[in-house]
PDB file of C-alpha atoms in Angstrom:
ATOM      1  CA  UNK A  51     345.709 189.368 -41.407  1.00 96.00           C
ATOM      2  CA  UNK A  52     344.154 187.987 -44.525  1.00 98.00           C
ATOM      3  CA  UNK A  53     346.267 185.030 -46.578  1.00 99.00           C
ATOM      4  CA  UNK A  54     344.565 183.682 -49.579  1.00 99.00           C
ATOM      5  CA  UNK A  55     345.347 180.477 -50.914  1.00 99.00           C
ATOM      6  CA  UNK A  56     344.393 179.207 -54.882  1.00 99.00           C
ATOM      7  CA  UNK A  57     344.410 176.912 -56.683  1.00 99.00           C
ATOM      8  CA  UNK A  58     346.077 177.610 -60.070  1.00 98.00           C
ATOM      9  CA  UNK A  59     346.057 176.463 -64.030  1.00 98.00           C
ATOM     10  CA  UNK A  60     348.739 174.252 -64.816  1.00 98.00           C
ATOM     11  CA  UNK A  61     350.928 175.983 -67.304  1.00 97.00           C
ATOM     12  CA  UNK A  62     349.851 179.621 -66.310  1.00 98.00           C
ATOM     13  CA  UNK A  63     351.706 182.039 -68.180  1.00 98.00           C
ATOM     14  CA  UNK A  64     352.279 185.811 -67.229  1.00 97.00           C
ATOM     15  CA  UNK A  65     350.427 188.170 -68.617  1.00 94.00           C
ATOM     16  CA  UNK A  66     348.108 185.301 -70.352  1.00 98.00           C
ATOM     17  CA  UNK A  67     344.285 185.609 -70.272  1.00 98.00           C
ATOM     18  CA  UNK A  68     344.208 182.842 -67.265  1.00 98.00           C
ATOM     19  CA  UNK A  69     346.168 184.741 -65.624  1.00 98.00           C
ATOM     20  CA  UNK A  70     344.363 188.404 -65.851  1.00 98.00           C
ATOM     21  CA  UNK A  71     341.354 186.034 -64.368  1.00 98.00           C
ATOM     22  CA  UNK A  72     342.751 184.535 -61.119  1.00 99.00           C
ATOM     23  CA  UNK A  73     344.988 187.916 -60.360  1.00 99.00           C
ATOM     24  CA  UNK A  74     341.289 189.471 -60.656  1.00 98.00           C
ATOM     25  CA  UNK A  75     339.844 187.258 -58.605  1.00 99.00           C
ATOM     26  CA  UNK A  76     343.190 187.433 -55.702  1.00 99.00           C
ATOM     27  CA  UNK A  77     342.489 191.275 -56.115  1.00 98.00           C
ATOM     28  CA  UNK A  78     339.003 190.818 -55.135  1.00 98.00           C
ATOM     29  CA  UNK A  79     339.708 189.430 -51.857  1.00 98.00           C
ATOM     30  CA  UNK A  80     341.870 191.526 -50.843  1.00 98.00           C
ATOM     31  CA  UNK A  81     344.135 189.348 -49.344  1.00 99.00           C
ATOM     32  CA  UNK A  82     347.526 190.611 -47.401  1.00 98.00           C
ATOM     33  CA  UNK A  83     349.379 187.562 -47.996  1.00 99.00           C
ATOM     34  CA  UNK A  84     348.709 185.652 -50.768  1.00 99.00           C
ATOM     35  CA  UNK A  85     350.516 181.567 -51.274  1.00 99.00           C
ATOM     36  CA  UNK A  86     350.884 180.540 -54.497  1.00 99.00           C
ATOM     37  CA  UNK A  87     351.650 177.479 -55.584  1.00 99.00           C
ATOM     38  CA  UNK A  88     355.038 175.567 -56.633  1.00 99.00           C
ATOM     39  CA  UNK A  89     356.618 177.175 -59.265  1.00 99.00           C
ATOM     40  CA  UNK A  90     353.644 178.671 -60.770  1.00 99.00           C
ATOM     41  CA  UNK A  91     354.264 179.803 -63.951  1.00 99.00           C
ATOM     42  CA  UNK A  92     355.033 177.531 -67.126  1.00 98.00           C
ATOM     43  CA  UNK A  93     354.802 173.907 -67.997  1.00 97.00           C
ATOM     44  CA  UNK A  94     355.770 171.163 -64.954  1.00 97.00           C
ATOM     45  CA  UNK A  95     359.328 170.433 -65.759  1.00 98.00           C
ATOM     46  CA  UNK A  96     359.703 167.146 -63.929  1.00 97.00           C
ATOM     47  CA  UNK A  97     357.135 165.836 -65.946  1.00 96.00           C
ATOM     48  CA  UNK A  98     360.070 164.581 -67.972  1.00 96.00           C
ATOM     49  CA  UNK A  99     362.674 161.804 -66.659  1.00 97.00           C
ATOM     50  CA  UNK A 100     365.222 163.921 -68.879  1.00 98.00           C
ATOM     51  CA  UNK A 101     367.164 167.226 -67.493  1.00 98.00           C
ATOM     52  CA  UNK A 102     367.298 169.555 -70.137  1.00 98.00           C
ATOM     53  CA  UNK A 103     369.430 172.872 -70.108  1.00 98.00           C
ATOM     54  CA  UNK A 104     367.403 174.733 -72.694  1.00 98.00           C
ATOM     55  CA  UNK A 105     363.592 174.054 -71.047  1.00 98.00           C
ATOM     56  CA  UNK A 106     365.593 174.503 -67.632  1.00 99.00           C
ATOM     57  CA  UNK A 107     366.355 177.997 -68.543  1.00 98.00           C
ATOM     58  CA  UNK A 108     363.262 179.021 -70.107  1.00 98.00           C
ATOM     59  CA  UNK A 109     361.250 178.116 -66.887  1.00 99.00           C
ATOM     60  CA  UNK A 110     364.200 180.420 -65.100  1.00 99.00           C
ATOM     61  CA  UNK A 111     363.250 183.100 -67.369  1.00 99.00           C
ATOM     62  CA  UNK A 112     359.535 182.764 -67.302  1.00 98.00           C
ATOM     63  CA  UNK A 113     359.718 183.053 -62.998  1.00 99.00           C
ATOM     64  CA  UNK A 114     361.493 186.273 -63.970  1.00 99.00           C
ATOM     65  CA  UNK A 115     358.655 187.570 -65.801  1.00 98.00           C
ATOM     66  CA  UNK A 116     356.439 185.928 -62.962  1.00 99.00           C
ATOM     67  CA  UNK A 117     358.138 188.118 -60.307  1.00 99.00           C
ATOM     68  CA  UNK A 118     356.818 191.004 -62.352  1.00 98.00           C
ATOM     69  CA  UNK A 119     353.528 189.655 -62.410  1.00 99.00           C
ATOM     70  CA  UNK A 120     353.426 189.200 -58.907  1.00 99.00           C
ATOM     71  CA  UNK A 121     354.582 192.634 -57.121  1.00 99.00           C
ATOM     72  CA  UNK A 122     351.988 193.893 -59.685  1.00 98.00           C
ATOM     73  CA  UNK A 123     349.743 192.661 -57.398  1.00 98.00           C
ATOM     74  CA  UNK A 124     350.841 195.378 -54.456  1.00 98.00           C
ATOM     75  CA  UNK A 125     349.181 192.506 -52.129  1.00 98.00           C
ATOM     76  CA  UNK A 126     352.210 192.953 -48.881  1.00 98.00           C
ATOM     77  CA  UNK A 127     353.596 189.512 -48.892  1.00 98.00           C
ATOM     78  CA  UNK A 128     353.724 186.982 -51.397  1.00 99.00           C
ATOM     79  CA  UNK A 129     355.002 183.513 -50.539  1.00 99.00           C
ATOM     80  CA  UNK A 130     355.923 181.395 -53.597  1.00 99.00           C
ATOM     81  CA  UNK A 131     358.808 179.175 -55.090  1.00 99.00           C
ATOM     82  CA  UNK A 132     361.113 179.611 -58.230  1.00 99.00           C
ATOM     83  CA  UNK A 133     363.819 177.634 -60.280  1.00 99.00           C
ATOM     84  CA  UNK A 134     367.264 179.177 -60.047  1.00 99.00           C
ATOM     85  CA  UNK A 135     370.395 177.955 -61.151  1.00 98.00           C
ATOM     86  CA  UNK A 136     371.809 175.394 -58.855  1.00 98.00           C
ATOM     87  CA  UNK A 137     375.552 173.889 -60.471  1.00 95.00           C
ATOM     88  CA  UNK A 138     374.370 171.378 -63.200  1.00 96.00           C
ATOM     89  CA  UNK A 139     370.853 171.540 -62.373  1.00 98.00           C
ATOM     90  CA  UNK A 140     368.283 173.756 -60.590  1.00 99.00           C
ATOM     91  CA  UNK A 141     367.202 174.600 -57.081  1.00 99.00           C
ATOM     92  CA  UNK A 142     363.417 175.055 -56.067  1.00 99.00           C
ATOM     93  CA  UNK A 143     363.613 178.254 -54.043  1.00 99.00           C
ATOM     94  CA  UNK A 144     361.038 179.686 -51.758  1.00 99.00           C
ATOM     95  CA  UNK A 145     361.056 183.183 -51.679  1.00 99.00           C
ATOM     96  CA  UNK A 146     358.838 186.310 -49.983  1.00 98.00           C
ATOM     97  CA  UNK A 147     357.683 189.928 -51.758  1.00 98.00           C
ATOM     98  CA  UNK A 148     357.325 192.247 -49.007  1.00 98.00           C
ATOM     99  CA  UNK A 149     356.244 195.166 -49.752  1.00 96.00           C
ATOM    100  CA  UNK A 150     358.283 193.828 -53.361  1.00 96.00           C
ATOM    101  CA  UNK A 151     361.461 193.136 -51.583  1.00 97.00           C
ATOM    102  CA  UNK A 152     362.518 189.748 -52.540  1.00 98.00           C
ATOM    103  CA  UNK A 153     363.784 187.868 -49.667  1.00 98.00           C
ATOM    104  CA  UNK A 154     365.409 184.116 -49.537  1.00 98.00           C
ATOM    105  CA  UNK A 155     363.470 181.715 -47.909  1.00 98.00           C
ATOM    106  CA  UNK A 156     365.821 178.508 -48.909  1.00 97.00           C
ATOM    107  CA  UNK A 157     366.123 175.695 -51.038  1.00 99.00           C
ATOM    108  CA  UNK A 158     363.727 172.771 -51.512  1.00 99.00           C
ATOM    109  CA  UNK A 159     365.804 169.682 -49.983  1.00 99.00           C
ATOM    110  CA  UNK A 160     363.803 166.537 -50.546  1.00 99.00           C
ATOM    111  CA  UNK A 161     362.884 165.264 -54.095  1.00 99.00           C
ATOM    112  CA  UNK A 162     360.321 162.770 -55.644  1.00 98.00           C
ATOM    113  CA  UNK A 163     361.569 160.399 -58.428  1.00 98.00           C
ATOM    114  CA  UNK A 164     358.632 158.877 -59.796  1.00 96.00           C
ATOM    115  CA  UNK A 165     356.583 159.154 -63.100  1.00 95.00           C
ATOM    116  CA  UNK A 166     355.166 162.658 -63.439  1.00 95.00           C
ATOM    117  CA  UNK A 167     357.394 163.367 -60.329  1.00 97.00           C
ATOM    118  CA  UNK A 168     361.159 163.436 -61.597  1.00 98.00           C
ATOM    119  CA  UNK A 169     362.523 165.786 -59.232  1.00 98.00           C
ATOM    120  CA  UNK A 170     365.987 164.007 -58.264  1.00 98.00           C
ATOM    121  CA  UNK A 171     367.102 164.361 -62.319  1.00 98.00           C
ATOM    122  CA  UNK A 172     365.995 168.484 -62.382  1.00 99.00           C
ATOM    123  CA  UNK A 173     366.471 169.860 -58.953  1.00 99.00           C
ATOM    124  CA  UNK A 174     369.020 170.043 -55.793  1.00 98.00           C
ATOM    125  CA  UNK A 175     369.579 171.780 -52.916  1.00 98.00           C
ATOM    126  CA  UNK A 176     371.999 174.607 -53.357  1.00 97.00           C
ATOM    127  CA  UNK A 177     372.128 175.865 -50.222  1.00 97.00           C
ATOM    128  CA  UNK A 178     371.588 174.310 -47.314  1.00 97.00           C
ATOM    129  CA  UNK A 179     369.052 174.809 -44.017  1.00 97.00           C
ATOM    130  CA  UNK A 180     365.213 176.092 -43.472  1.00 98.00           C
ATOM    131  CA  UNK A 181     365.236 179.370 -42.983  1.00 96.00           C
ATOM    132  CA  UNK A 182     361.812 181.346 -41.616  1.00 98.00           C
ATOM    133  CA  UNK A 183     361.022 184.926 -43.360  1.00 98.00           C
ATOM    134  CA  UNK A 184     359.842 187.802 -41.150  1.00 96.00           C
ATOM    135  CA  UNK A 185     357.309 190.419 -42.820  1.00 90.00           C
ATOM    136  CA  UNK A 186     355.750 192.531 -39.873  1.00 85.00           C
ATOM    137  CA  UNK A 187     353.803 190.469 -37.914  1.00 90.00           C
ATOM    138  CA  UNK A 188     353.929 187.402 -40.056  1.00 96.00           C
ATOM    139  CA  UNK A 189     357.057 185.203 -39.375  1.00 98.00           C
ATOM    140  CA  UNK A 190     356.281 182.309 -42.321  1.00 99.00           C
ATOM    141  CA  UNK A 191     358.457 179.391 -43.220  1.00 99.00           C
ATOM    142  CA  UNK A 192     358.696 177.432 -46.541  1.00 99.00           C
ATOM    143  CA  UNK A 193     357.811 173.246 -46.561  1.00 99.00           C
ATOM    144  CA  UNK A 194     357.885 172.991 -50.371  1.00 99.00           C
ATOM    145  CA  UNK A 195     355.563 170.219 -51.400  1.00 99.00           C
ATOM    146  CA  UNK A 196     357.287 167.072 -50.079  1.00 99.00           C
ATOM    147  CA  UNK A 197     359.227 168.596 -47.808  1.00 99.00           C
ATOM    148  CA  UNK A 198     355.614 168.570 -45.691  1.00 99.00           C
ATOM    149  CA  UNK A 199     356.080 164.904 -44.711  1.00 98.00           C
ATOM    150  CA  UNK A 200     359.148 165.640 -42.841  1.00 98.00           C
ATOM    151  CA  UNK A 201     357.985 167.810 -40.491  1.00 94.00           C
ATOM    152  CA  UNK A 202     361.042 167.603 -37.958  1.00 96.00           C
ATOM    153  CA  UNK A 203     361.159 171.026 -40.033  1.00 98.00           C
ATOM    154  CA  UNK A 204     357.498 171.756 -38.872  1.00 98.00           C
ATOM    155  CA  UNK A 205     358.925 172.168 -35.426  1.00 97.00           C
ATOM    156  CA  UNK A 206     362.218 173.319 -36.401  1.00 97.00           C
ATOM    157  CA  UNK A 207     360.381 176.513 -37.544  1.00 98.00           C
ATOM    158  CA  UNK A 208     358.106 176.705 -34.330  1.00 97.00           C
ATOM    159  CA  UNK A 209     361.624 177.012 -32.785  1.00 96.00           C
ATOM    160  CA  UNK A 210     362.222 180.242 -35.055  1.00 97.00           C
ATOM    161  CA  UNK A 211     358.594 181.329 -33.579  1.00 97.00           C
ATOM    162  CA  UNK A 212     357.149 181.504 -36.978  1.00 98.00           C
ATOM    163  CA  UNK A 213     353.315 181.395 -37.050  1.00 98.00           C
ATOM    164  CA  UNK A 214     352.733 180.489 -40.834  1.00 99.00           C
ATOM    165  CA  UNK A 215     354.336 177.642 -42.637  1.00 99.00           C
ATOM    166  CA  UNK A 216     353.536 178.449 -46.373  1.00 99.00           C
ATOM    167  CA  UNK A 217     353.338 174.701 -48.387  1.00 99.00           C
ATOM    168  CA  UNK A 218     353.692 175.729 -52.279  1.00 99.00           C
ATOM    169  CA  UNK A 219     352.753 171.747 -53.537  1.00 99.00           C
ATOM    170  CA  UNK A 220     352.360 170.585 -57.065  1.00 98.00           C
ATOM    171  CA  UNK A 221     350.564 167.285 -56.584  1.00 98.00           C
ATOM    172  CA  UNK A 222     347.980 164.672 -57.849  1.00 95.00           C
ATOM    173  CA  UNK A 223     344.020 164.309 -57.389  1.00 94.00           C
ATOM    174  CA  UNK A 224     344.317 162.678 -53.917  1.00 93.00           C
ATOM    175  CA  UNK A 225     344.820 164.701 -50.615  1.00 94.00           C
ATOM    176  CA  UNK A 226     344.396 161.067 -48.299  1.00 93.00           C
ATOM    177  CA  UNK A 227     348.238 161.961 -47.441  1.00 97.00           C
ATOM    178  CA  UNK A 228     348.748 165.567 -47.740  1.00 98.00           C
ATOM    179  CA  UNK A 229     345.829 166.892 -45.155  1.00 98.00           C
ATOM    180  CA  UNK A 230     346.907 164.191 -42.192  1.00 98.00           C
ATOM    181  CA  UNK A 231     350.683 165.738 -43.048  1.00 98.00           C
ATOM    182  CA  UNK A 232     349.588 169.179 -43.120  1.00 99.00           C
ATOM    183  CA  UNK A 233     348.082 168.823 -39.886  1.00 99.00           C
ATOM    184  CA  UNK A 234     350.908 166.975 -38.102  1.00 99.00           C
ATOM    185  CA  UNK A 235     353.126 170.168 -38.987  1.00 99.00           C
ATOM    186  CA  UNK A 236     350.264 172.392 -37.144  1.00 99.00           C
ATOM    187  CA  UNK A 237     350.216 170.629 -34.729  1.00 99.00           C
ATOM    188  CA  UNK A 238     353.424 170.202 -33.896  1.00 98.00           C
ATOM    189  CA  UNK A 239     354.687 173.795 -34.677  1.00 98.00           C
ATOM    190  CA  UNK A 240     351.110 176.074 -33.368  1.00 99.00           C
ATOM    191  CA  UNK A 241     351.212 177.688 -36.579  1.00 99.00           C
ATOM    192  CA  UNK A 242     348.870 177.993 -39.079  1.00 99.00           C
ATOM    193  CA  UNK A 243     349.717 175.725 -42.280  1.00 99.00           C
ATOM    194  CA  UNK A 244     348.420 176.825 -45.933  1.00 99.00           C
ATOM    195  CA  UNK A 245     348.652 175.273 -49.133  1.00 99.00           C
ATOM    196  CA  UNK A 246     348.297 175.711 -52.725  1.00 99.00           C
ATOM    197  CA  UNK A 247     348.461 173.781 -55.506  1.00 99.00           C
ATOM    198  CA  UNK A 248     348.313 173.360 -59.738  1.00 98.00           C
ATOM    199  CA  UNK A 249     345.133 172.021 -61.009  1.00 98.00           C
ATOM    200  CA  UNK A 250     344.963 170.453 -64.258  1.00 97.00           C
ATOM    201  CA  UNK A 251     345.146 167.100 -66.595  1.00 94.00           C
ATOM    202  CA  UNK A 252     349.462 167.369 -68.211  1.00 93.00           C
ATOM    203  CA  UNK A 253     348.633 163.492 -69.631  1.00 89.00           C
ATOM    204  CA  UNK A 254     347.240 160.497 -69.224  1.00 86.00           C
ATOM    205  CA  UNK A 255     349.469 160.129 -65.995  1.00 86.00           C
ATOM    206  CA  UNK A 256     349.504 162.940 -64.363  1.00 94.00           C
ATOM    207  CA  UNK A 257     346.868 165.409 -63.326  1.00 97.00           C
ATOM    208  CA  UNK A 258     347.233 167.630 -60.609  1.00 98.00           C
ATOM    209  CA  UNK A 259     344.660 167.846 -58.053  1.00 97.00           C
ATOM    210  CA  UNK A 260     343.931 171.351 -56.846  1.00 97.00           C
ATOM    211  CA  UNK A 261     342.065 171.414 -53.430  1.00 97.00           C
ATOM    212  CA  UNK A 262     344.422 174.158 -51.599  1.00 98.00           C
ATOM    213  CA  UNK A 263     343.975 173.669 -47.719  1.00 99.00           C
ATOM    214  CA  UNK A 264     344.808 175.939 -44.555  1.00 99.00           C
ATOM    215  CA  UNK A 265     345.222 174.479 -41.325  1.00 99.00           C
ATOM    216  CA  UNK A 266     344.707 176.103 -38.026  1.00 99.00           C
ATOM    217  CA  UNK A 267     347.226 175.491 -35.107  1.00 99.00           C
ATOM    218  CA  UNK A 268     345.418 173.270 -33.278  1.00 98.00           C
ATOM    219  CA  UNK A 269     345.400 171.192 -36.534  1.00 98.00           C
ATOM    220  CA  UNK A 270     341.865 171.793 -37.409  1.00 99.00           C
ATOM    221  CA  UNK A 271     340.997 171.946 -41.310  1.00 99.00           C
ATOM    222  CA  UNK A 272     339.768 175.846 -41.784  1.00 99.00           C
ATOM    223  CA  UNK A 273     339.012 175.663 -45.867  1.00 98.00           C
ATOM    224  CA  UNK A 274     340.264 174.609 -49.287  1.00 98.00           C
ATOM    225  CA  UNK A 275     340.176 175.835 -52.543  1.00 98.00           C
ATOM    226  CA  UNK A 276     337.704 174.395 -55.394  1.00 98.00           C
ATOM    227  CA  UNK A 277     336.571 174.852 -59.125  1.00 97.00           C
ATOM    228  CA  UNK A 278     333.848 177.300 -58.011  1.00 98.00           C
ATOM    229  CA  UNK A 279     336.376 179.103 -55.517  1.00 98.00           C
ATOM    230  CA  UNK A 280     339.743 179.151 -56.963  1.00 98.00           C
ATOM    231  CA  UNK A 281     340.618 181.414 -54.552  1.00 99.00           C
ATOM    232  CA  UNK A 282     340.112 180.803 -50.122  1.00 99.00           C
ATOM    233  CA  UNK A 283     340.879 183.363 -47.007  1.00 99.00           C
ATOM    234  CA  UNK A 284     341.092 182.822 -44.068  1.00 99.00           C
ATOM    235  CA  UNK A 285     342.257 184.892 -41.157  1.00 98.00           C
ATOM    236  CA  UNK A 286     345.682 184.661 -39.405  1.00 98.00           C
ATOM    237  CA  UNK A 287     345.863 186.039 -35.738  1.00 97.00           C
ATOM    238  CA  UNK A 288     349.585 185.395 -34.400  1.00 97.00           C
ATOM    239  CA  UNK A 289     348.278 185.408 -31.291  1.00 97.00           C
ATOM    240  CA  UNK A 290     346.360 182.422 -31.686  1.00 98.00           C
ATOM    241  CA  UNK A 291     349.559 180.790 -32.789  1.00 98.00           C
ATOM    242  CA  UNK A 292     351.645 182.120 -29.727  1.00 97.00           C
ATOM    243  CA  UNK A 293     349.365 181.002 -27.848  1.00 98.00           C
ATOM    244  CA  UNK A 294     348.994 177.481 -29.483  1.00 98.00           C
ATOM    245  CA  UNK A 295     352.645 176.911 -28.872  1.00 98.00           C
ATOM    246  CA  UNK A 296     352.001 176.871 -25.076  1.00 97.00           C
ATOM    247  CA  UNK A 297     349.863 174.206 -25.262  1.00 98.00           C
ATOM    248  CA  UNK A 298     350.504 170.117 -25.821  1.00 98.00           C
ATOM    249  CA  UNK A 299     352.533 168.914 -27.855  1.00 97.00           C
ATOM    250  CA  UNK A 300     355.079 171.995 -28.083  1.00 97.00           C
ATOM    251  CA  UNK A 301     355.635 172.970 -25.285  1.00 96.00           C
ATOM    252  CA  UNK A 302     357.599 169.498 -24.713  1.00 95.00           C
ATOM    253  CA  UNK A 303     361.250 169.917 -24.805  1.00 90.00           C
ATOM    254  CA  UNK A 304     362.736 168.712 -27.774  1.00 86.00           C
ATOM    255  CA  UNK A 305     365.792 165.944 -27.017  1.00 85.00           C
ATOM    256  CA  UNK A 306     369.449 167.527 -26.729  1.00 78.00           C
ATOM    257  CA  UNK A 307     371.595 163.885 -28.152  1.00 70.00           C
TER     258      UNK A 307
END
């Protein structure tokens, strides 16, 4: 199957101009799953060391309108993340389309709280465990953004036999971390591992990076997204990933303590 990754504007609004060009340019590849990345549309709330209700809401709102955006699409599966209420705060929640059914993927559990990254003051979990999403042959689970450095999770998923673990990021210019971490998680799990990412300056702190990657499952680097192409497919063959799952490292048995 075909699963596009991109690399998106910061701040991309539904229905805006930026976004008629990149759902053009998805549409022209005509991808069968398509990754976005971490709560694509609107500003980057945890830009801001400051929870605030009323911008809280409006991103909650504008992921509503997103929704519609994306099952206009009619790509099969979409794999993304959106705020939701979560108590006082929010939860980051990945989510599949398939086939425009929205189905819970679950809720982001581990949180930045640095400059430009103020996650632990917006966001928490509100409901617990990593749950994989089944679409056909695709079986995908969620690592949202820093989440991907755990990757206990990584195998934890090849455990629910998924062969795609979808990595919607928001993150900086620098990749030095995220590719080694991406693939660890391959390699550990056999699936294939795909990312996508903002791209864009916010201030004269923060800029996020672009460069979406995919990983095969032997935890070879595949392709990544870039200014001239915003938008990168590869091909996912479950197969490869069943089989990869045979092979060293997981077929060791995990410890029972």
């Amino acid at each position: 199957m075909r699963v596009a990754i991109i690399q998106a504007p910061n701040g991309l609004l539904p229905g805006s101009e930026e976004w008629r060009v990149l759902a053009q340019q998805i549409r022209d590849e005509k991808p069968e799953v398509l990754i976005t990345n971490e709560m694509p549309f609107g500003p980057w709330l945890a830009e801001s060391n400051t929870y605030e209700a009323a911008l809280a809401a409006k991103s909650i709102a504008l992921h509503e309108e997103g929704l519609v955006a994306l099952r206009a699409l009619q790509i099969p599966v979409v794999l993304s993340s959106r705020p939701v209420p979560a108590g006082d705060r929010l939860a980051n929640e990945a989510f599949a389309l398939a086939g425009g059914e929205y189905i819970f993927g679950h809720h982001k559990h581990y949180f930045p709280a640095e400059p430009g990254f103020f996650e632990t003051e917006w966001f928490q979990a509100g409901k617990p465990g990593f749950h994989s999403v089944e679409a056909g042959a695709l079986r995908a689970g969620f690592l949202l953004c820093t989440e991907l450095f755990f990757n206990e999770w990584a195998r934890e998923y090849r455990r629910q036999d998924a062969n795609l673990i979808a990595v919607p990021r928001a993150s900086g210019e620098s990749v030095e971390k995220w590719l080694p971490a991406a693939k660890m998680a391959a390699i550990v799990s056999g699936c294939h591992v795909a990312s996508s990412n903002r791209v864009g300056r916010v201030s004269d702190d923060l800029t996020f990076g672009g460069r979406g990657f995919c990983i095969a499952p032997d935890g070879s680097l595949i392709g990544e997204t870039s200014p001239q192409q915003p938008v990168f497919v590869f091909d996912l063959d479950p197969a490869v990933s069943k089989r990869q799952q045979q092979e060293y490292p997981c077929y060791v048995k995990e410890l029972s303590i």
